[in-house]
XYZ file of C-alpha atoms in Angstrom:
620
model
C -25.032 -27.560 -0.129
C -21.462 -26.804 -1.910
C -21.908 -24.841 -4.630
C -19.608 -22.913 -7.153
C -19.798 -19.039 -7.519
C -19.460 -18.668 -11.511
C -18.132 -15.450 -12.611
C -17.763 -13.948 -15.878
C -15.489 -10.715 -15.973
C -14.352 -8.529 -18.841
C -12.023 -5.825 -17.056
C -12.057 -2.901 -19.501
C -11.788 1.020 -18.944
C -15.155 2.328 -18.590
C -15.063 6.026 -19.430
C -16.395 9.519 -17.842
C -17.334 7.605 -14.393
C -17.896 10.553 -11.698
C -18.921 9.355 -8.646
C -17.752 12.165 -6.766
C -19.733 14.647 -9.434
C -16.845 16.639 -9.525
C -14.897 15.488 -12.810
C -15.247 12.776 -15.346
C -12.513 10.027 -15.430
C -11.517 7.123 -17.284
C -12.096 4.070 -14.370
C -11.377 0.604 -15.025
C -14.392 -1.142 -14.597
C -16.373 -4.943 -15.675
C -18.226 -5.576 -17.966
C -18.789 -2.037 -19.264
C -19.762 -0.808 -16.170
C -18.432 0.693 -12.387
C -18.331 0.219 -9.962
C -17.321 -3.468 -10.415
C -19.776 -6.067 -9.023
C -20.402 -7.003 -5.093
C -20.151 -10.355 -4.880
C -22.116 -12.416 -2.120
C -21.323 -16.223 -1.956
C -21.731 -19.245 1.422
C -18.559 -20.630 2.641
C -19.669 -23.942 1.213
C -18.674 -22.077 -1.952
C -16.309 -22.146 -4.549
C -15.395 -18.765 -6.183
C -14.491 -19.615 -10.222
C -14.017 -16.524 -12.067
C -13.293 -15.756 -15.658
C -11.251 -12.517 -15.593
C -10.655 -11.291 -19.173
C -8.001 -8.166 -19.367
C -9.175 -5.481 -21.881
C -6.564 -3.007 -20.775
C -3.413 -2.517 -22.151
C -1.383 -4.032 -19.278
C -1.261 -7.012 -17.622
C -3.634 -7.853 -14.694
C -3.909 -9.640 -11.743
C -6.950 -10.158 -9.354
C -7.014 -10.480 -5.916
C -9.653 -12.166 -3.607
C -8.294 -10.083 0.055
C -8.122 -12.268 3.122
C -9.189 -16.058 1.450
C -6.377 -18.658 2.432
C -6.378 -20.538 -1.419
C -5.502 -23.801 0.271
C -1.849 -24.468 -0.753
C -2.845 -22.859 -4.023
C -0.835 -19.312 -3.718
C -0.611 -19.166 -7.642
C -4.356 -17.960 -7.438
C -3.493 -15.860 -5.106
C -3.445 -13.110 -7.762
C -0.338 -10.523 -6.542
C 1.366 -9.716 -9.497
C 4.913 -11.210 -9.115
C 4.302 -13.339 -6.644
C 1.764 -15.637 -7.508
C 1.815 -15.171 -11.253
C 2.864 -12.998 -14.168
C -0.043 -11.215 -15.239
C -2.688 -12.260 -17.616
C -1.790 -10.590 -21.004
C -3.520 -7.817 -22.563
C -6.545 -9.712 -24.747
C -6.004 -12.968 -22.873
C -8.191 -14.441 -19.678
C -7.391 -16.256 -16.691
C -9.481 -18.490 -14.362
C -9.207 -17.828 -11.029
C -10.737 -21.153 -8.430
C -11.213 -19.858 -4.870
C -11.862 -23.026 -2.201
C -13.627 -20.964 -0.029
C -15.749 -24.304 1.180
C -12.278 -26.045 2.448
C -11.510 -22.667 3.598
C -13.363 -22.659 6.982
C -14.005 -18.686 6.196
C -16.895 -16.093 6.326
C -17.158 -12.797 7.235
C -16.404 -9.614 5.000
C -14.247 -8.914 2.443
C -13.113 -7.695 -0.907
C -11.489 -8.180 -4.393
C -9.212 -5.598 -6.223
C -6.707 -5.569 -8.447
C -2.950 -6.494 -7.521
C -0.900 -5.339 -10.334
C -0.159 -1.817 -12.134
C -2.112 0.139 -9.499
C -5.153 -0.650 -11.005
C -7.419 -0.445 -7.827
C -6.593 2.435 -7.818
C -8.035 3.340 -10.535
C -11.005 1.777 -9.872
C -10.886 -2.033 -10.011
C -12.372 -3.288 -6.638
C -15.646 -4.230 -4.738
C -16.531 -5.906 -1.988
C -16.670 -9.727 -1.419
C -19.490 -10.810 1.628
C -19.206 -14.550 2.390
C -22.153 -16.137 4.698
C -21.669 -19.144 6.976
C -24.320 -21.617 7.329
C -24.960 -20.543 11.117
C -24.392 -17.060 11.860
C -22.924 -15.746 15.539
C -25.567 -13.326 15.875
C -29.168 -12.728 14.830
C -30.438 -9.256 12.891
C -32.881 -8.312 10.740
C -31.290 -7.080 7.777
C -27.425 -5.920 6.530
C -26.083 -3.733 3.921
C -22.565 -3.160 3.213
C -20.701 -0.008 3.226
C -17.691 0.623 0.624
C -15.978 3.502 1.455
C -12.842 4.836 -0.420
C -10.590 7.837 -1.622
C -10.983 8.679 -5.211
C -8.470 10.318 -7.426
C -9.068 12.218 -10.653
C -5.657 11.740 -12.680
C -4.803 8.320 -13.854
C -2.672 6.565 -11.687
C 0.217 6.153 -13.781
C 0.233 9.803 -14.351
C 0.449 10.346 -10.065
C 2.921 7.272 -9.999
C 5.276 9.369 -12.748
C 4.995 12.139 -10.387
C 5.389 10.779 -7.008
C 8.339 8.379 -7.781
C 10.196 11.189 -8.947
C 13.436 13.639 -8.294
C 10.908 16.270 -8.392
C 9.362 14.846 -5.082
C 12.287 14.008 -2.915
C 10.327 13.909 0.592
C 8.706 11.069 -0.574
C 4.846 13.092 -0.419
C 2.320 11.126 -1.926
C -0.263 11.923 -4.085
C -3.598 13.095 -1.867
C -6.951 12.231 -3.062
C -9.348 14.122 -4.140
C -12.362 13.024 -2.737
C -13.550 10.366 -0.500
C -16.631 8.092 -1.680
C -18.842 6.121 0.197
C -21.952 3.661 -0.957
C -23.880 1.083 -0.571
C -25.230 -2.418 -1.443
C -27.565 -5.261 0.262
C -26.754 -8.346 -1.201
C -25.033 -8.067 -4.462
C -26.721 -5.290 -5.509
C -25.851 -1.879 -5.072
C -28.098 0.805 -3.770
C -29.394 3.552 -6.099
C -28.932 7.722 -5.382
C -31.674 9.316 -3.800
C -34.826 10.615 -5.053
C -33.956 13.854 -6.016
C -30.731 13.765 -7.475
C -28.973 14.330 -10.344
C -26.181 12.251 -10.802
C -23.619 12.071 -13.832
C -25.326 9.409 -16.669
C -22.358 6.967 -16.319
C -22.476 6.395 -12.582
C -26.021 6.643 -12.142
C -26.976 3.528 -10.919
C -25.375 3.696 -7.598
C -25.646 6.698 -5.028
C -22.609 8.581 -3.296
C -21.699 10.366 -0.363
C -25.019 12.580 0.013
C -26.704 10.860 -2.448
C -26.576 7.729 -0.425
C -29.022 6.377 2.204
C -29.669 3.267 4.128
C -33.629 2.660 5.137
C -34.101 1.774 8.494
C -36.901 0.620 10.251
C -37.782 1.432 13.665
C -36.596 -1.351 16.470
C -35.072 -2.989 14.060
C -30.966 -4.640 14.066
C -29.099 -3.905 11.273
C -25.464 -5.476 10.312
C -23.198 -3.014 8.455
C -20.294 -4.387 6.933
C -18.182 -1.664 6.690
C -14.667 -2.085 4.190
C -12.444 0.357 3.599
C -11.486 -0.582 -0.155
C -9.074 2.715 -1.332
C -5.792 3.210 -1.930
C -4.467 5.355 0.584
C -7.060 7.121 3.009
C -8.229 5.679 6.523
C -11.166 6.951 7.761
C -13.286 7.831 10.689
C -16.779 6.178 10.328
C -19.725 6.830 13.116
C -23.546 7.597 12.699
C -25.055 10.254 14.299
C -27.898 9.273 17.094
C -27.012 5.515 17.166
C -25.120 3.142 18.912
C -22.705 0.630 17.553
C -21.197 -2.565 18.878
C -18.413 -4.325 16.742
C -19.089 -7.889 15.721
C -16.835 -9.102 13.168
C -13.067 -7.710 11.942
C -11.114 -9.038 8.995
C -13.476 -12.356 9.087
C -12.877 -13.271 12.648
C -16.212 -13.021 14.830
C -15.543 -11.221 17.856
C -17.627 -10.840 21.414
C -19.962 -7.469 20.916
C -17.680 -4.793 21.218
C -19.434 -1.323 22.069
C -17.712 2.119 20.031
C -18.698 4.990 19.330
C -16.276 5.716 16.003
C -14.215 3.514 14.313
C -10.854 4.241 13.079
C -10.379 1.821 9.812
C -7.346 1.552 7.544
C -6.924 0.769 3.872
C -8.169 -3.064 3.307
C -9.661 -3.579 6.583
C -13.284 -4.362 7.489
C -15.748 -4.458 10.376
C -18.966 -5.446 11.170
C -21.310 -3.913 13.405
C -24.901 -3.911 14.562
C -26.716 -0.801 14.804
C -30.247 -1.127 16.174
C -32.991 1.574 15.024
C -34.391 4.186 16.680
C -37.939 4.017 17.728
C -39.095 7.542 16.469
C -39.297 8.421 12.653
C -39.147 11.944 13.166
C -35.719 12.499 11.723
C -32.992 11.039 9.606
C -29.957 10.633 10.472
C -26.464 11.045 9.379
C -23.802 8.584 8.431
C -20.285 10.065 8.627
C -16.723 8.928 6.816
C -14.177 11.295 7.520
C -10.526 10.695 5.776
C -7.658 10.734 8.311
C -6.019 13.722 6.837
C -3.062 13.427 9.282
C -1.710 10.913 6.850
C -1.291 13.552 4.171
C 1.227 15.700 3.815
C -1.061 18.835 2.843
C -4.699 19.088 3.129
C -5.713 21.258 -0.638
C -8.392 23.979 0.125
C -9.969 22.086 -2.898
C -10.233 18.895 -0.667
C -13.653 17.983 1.095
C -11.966 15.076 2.832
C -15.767 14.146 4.705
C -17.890 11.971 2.720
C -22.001 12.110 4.549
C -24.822 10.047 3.529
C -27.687 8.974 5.280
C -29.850 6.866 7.631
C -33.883 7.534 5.973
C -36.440 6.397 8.375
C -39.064 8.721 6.137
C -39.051 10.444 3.013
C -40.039 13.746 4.378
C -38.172 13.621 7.581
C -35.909 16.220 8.668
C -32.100 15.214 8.155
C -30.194 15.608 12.027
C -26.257 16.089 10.996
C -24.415 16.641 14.248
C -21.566 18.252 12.964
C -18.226 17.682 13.509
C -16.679 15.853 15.820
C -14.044 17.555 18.776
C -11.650 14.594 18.889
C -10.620 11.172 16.404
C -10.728 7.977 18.322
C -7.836 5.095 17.347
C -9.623 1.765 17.407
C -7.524 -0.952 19.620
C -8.169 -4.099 17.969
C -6.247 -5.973 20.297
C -8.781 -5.723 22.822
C -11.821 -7.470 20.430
C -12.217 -11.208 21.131
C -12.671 -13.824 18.478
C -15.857 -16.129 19.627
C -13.557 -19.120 18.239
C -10.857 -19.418 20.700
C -7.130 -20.122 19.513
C -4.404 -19.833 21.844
C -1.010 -19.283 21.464
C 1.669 -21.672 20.477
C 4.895 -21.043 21.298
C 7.117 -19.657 18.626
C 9.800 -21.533 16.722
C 11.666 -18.764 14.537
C 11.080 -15.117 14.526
C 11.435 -12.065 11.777
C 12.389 -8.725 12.545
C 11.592 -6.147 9.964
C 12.053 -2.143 10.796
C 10.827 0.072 8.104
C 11.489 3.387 6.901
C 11.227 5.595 3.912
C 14.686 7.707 2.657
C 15.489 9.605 0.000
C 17.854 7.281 -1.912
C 21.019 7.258 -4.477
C 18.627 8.045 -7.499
C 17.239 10.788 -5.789
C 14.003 9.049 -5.771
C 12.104 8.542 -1.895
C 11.567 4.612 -1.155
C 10.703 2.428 1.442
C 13.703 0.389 3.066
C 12.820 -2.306 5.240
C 15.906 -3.874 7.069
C 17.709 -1.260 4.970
C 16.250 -2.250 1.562
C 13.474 -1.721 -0.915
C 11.484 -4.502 -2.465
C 11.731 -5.314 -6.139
C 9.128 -7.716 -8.039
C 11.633 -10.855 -8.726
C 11.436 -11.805 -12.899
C 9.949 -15.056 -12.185
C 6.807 -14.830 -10.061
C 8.272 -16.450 -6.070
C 5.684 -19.430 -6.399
C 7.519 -20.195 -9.622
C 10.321 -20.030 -8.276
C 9.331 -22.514 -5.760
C 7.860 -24.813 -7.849
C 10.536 -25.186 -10.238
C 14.368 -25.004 -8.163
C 13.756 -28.580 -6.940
C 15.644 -28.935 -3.558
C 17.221 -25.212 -3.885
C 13.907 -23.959 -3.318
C 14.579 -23.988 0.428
C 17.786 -21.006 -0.343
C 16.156 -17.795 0.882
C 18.790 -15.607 -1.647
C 17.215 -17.470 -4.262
C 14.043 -15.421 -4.634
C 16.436 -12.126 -3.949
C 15.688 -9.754 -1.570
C 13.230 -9.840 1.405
C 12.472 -13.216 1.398
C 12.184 -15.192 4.252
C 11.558 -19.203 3.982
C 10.423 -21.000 6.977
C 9.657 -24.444 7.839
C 5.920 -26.226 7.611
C 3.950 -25.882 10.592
C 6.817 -23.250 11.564
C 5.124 -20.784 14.224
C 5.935 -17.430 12.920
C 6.832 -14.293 14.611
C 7.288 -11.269 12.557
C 8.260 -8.323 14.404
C 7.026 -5.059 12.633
C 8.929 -1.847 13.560
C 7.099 1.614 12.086
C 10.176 3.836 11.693
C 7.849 5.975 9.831
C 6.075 9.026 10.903
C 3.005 7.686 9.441
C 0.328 4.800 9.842
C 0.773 1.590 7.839
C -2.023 -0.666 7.257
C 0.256 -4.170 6.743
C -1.369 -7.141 4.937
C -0.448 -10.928 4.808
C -1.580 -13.015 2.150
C -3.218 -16.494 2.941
C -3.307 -16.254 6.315
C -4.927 -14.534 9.755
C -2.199 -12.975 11.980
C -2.365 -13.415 15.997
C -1.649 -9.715 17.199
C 0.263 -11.225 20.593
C 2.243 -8.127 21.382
C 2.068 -4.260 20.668
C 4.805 -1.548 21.457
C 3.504 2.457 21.198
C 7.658 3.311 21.365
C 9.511 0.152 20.002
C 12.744 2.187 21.022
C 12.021 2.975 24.873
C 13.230 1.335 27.569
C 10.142 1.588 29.535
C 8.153 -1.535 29.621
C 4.979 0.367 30.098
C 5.520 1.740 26.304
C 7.813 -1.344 24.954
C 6.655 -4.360 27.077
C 7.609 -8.114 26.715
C 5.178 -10.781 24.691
C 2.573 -12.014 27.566
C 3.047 -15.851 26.428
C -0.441 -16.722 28.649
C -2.795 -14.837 26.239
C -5.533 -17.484 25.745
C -6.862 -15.881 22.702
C -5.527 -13.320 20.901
C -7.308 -11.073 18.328
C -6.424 -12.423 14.710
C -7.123 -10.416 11.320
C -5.267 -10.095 7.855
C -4.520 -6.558 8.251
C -3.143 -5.035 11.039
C -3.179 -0.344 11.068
C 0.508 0.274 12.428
C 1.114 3.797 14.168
C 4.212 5.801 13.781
C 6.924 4.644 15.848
C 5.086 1.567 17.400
C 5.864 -2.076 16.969
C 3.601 -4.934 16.775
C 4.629 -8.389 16.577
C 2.449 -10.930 15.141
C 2.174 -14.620 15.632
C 1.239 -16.911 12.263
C 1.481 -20.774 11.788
C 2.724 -21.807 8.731
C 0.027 -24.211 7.832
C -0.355 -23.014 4.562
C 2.645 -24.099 1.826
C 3.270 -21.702 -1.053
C 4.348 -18.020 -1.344
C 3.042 -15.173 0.133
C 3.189 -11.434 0.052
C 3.532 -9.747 3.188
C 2.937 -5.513 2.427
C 1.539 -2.324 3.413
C -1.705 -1.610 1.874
C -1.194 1.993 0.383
C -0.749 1.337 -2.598
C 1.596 4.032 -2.829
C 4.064 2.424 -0.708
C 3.934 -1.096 -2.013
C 4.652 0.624 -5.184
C 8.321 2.431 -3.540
C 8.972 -1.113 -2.076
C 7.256 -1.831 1.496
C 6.757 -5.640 0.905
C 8.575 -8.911 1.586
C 8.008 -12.151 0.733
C 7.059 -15.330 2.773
C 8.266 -18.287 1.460
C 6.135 -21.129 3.413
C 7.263 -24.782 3.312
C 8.779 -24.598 -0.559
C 9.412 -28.166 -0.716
C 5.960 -29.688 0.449
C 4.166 -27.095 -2.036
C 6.167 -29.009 -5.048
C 4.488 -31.898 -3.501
C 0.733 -30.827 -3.835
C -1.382 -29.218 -5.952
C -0.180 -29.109 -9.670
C -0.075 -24.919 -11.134
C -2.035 -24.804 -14.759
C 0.528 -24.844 -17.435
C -1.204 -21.771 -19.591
C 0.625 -20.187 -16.476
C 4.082 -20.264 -17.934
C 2.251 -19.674 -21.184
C 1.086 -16.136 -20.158
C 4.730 -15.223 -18.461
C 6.214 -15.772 -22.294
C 3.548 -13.690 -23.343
C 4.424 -11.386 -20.353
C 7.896 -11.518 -22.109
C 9.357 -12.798 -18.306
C 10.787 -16.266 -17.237
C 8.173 -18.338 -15.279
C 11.373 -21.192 -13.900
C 14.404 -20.489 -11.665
C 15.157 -18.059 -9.267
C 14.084 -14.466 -9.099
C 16.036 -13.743 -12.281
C 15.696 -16.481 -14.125
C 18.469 -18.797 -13.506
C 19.111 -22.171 -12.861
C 21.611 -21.685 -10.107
C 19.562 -20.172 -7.260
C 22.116 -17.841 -5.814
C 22.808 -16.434 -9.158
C 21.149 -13.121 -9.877
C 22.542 -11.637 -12.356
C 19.847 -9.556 -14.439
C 17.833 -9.142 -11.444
C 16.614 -5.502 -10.890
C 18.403 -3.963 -7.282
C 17.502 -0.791 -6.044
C 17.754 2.073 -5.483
C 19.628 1.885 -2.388
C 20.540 3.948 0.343
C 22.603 7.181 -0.482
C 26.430 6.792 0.678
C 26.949 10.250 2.541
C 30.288 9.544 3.813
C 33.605 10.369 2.863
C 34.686 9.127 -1.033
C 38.277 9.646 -2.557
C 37.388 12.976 -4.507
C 36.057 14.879 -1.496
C 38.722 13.605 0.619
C 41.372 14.994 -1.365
C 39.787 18.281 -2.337
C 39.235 18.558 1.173
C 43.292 18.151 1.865
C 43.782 20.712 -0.959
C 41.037 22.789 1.303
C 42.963 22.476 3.856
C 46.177 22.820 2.465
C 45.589 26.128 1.080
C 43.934 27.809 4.552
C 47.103 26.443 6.110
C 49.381 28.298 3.708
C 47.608 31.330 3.816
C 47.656 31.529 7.844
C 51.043 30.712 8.243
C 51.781 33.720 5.441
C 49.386 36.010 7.712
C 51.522 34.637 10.973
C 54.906 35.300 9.244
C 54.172 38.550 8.842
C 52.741 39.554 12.184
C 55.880 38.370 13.746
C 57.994 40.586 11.781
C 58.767 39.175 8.370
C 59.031 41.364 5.897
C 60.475 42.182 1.934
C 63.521 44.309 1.732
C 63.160 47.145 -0.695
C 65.693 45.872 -2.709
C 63.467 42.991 -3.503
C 60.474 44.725 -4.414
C 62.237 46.518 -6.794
C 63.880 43.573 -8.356
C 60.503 42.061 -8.520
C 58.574 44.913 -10.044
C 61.747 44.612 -12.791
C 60.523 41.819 -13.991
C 57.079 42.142 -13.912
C 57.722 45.280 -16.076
C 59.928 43.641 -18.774
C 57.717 40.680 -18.985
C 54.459 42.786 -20.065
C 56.444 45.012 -22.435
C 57.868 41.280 -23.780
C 53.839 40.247 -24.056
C 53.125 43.593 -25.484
C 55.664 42.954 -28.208
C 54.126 39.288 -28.894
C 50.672 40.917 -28.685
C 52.235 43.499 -31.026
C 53.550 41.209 -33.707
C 50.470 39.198 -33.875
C 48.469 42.130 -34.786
C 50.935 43.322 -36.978
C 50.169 39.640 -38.748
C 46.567 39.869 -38.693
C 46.492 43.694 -40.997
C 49.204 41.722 -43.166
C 46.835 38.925 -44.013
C 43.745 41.661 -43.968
C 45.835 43.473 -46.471
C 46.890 40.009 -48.736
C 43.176 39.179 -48.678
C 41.888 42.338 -50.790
């Protein structure tokens, strides 16, 4: 039966959490504790949650991967969908997961100020009536990177002329833990962990009992900031069921390569003999960073306990990283491809730019948030909500029932784990050199695909391309970004504007929204800056842009005086060689002069002095 999921959240900072048990930090946490709640729900569910913001910014929540129904101003990205709820003031978030269609694994995090980073975040499990496939038991895994500075402290330093290569801030440890159900899983006996975090185990105070023979679902989510990681487990076999929400057919691998804000389910089946434990291992994917510090365990271990006195098997370290090729799993529900009606090319980079600052560019430029929140925006410009300028930069406004391709071009030297808001993404086409001529690495869209993977968020390699097909069934605004928080931060985001004038037609935004945006001290009608005339926007924030390294008027001319000058000086050089001289005559004349005009400066040099004593003299 439909039910609603009631929640009741007071975000507040929750001080000295250590879940690493390396150094005490303020986290932001609910409720007084971290880390914040796992929440388990049916899809015949509703989601309503009370979010109260304790902090001293505004806050935004996110609920990763749901669809919201034509209801993007729940969507919770900050700018977007809505303001921010002000400091002291709470906002009610609805979630219509049971018109949703959706189960599977996911999570919830902050979307505004970096504050998932610093801690805000858990994972979000949603069970159909009839599952796919039949275990015994399932835990879920949350595994993350964990930073001991504040974020806005790393933010001052990596958006900064001090850090012009653009290198962000590396973790410095990676976490990993547990819960079955909505509860999470306490350390080890044995252990010692720091009072404020003690409820929950990490790393190698973590373990999973097992049972011998028995299936186990792990839903695995990688819920940091920046960090993918390696997962396997040491003397077991795993077969992928489930990415991003989307069942797939049982997909044998032996590691598992998952970005930032992806997720995957797989079944793991227990040994038979109880002789030994077993290791669990999440390695970060150090490539990513630009230095590895010799303070850095980057490897997080817990445990598989079959018995309390067992011996503990730990393989060691692996010789090689697998890549996980998502394209290959098969969702059991089949959807095939439509053709496409409008496409979106986006090629991304990150420069050094005219502040001296490093950014992302995509298409040449960086994302800013608009003033008024896009949905707003939408909701409010009447028939001029259909202008793409009107929401500024990077936003693209297609049609209802539009079928979407968005071209994604990784200029970077890194991976990017991309994102889209309210929607699953059909991954119809990938390029491993989107600038090669061979079709082997740059190949054509196969239009006869009968079922294409789909997930919400899609790990991009350096240099590759992937194009992804999405119908635009679902009117409102939505934020298209790469998950590192880092570089949604520098600008690696655009904006999907989805059927603007058939969302003025539904569903009806609270007015305490506008409310909270004058709290906010931002406009909450118009376009992105506020106005009434969409194409106006002045007091918009631009920038940084792209340094100008051409030639300008100053350099041109003091390279002419440059130039100028050598040319002098080598036809002087030239004159001489070829014979030209000064007679004798007119050296003479020429010392003369120079003669009489220092015993004339001597004179003046003279008389001034002479002056000077004078007025020495008067003065005693």
């Amino acid at each position: 039966m439909a039910g609603i999921k009631e929640m009741w959240w007071n975000v507040s900072y929750v001080e000295n959490t250590n879940p690493d048990g390396l150094y005490p930090r303020r986290a932001i946490g609910v409720n007084g504790t971290w880390p914040p709640p796992a929440v388990v729900v049916n899809e015949t569910d509703s989601i309503l949650l009370h979010a109260t913001n304790s902090l001293d910014s505004p806050l935004t929540i996110h609920h990763h991967g749901m669809f919201f129904n034509s209801t993007s101003w729940m969507d919770g990205a900050m700018g977007v969908s809505q303001c921010g709820i002000p400091p002291g003031e709470s906002f009610d978030y609805i979630v219509p997961i049971n018109s949703s269609n959706q189960h599977g694994t996911y999570w919830v995090h902050a979307h505004s100020n970096g504050q998932y980073v610093d801690g805000l975040r858990s994972p979000l499990v949603i069970h159909p009536t009839t599952e796919v496939y039949t275990y015994d038991a399932e835990y879920t895994i949350s595994i993350s990177d964990w930073y001991h500075q504040q974020h806005s402290t790393l933010m001052t330093q990596f958006v900064s002329i001090a850090n012009p290569g653009g290198a962000e801030p590396i973790p410095d440890a990676p976490l990993m833990y547990f819960a079955q159900g909505d509860t999470y899983l306490g350390p080890k006996a044995g252990s010692n962990p720091y009072p404020v975090t003690a409820a929950v185990g990490f790393n190698e105070n973590a373990t999973l009992s097992f049972e011998p023979g028995k299936t186990y679902r792990l839903r695995i989510a990688n819920i940091g900031a920046f960090a993918g990681f390696y997962f396997w487990i040491d003397g077991h076999d795993m077969r992928i069921i489930e990415a991003d929400g989307i069942d797939v057919e049982e997909y044998p691998i032996d590691m598992i390569n998952i970005g930032v804000a992806q997720r995957y389910s797989i079944l793991v089946t227990a040994r038979n003999d109880t002789s030994d434990n077993w290791a669990i291992h999440a390695n970060m994917d150090t490539t990513m960073f630009d230095t590895v510090p010799s303070t850095l365990n980057p490897n997080a271990t817990s445990y598989i306990a079959y018995s309390g006195s067992a011996s503990t098997q730990d393989l060691g370290p692996v010789t090689a990283y697998q890549s996980t090729n998502d394209s290959l799993l098969v969702p059991i529900d089949v959807i095939g491809m439509a053709p496409s009606t409008t496409t979106i090319n986006l090629e991304f980079e990150f420069q050094t730019l005219d502040d001296g600052t490093n950014h992302a560019l995509v298409n040449g430029v960086t994302y800013n948030s608009p003033n008024v929140p896009a949905i707003m925006s939408a909701l409010t410009l009447g028939a001029n909500a259909t202008v793409p300028a009107a929401y500024g930069p990077l936003s693209f406004v297609v049609d209802h029932l539009a079928v979407v391709d968005i071209v994604l071009k990784n200029g970077d030297t890194g991976k990017h784990p991309f994102h889209l808001h309210g929607h699953k993404v059909q991954i119809v086409n990938f390029a491993a050199d989107y600038t090669s001529d061979d079709p082997a690495l740059n190949p054509p869209i196969n239009e006869s695909q009968p079922n294409p993977m789909r997930r919400d968020t899609v790990l991009v390699p350096p240099g590759s391309a992937y194009t992804f097909r999405v119908l635009a069934d679902n009117p409102g605004v939505w934020f298209f970004h790469c998950h590192i928080e880092w570089h949604l931060e520098v600008g690696l985001a655009i904006q999907l504007i989805e059927a603007p004038l058939i969302a003025q037609e539904r569903n009806t935004m609270p007015v305490y929204m506008n409310q909270q945006c004058a709290a906010d001290g931002l406009p909450y009608s118009g376009n992105a800056a506020g106005n009434s005339n969409p194409t106006d926007l002045s007091g918009l924030a631009l920038g940084p842009f792209p340094q100008n390294n051409g030639w300008h008027p100053r350099g041109i001319g003091a390279m002419t005086g440059c130039v100028l000058t050598a040319v002098l000086g080598m036809l002087s050089v030239t004159w001489y060689a070829l014979g030209g001289h000064v007679s004798e005559a007119e050296i003479e004349h020429e010392e003369r002069l120079r003669i009489e005009a220092k015993a004339e400066r001597g004179r003046f040099f003279g008389l001034v002095k002479k002056v000077r004593n004078l007025r020495a003299e008067t003065a005693h």
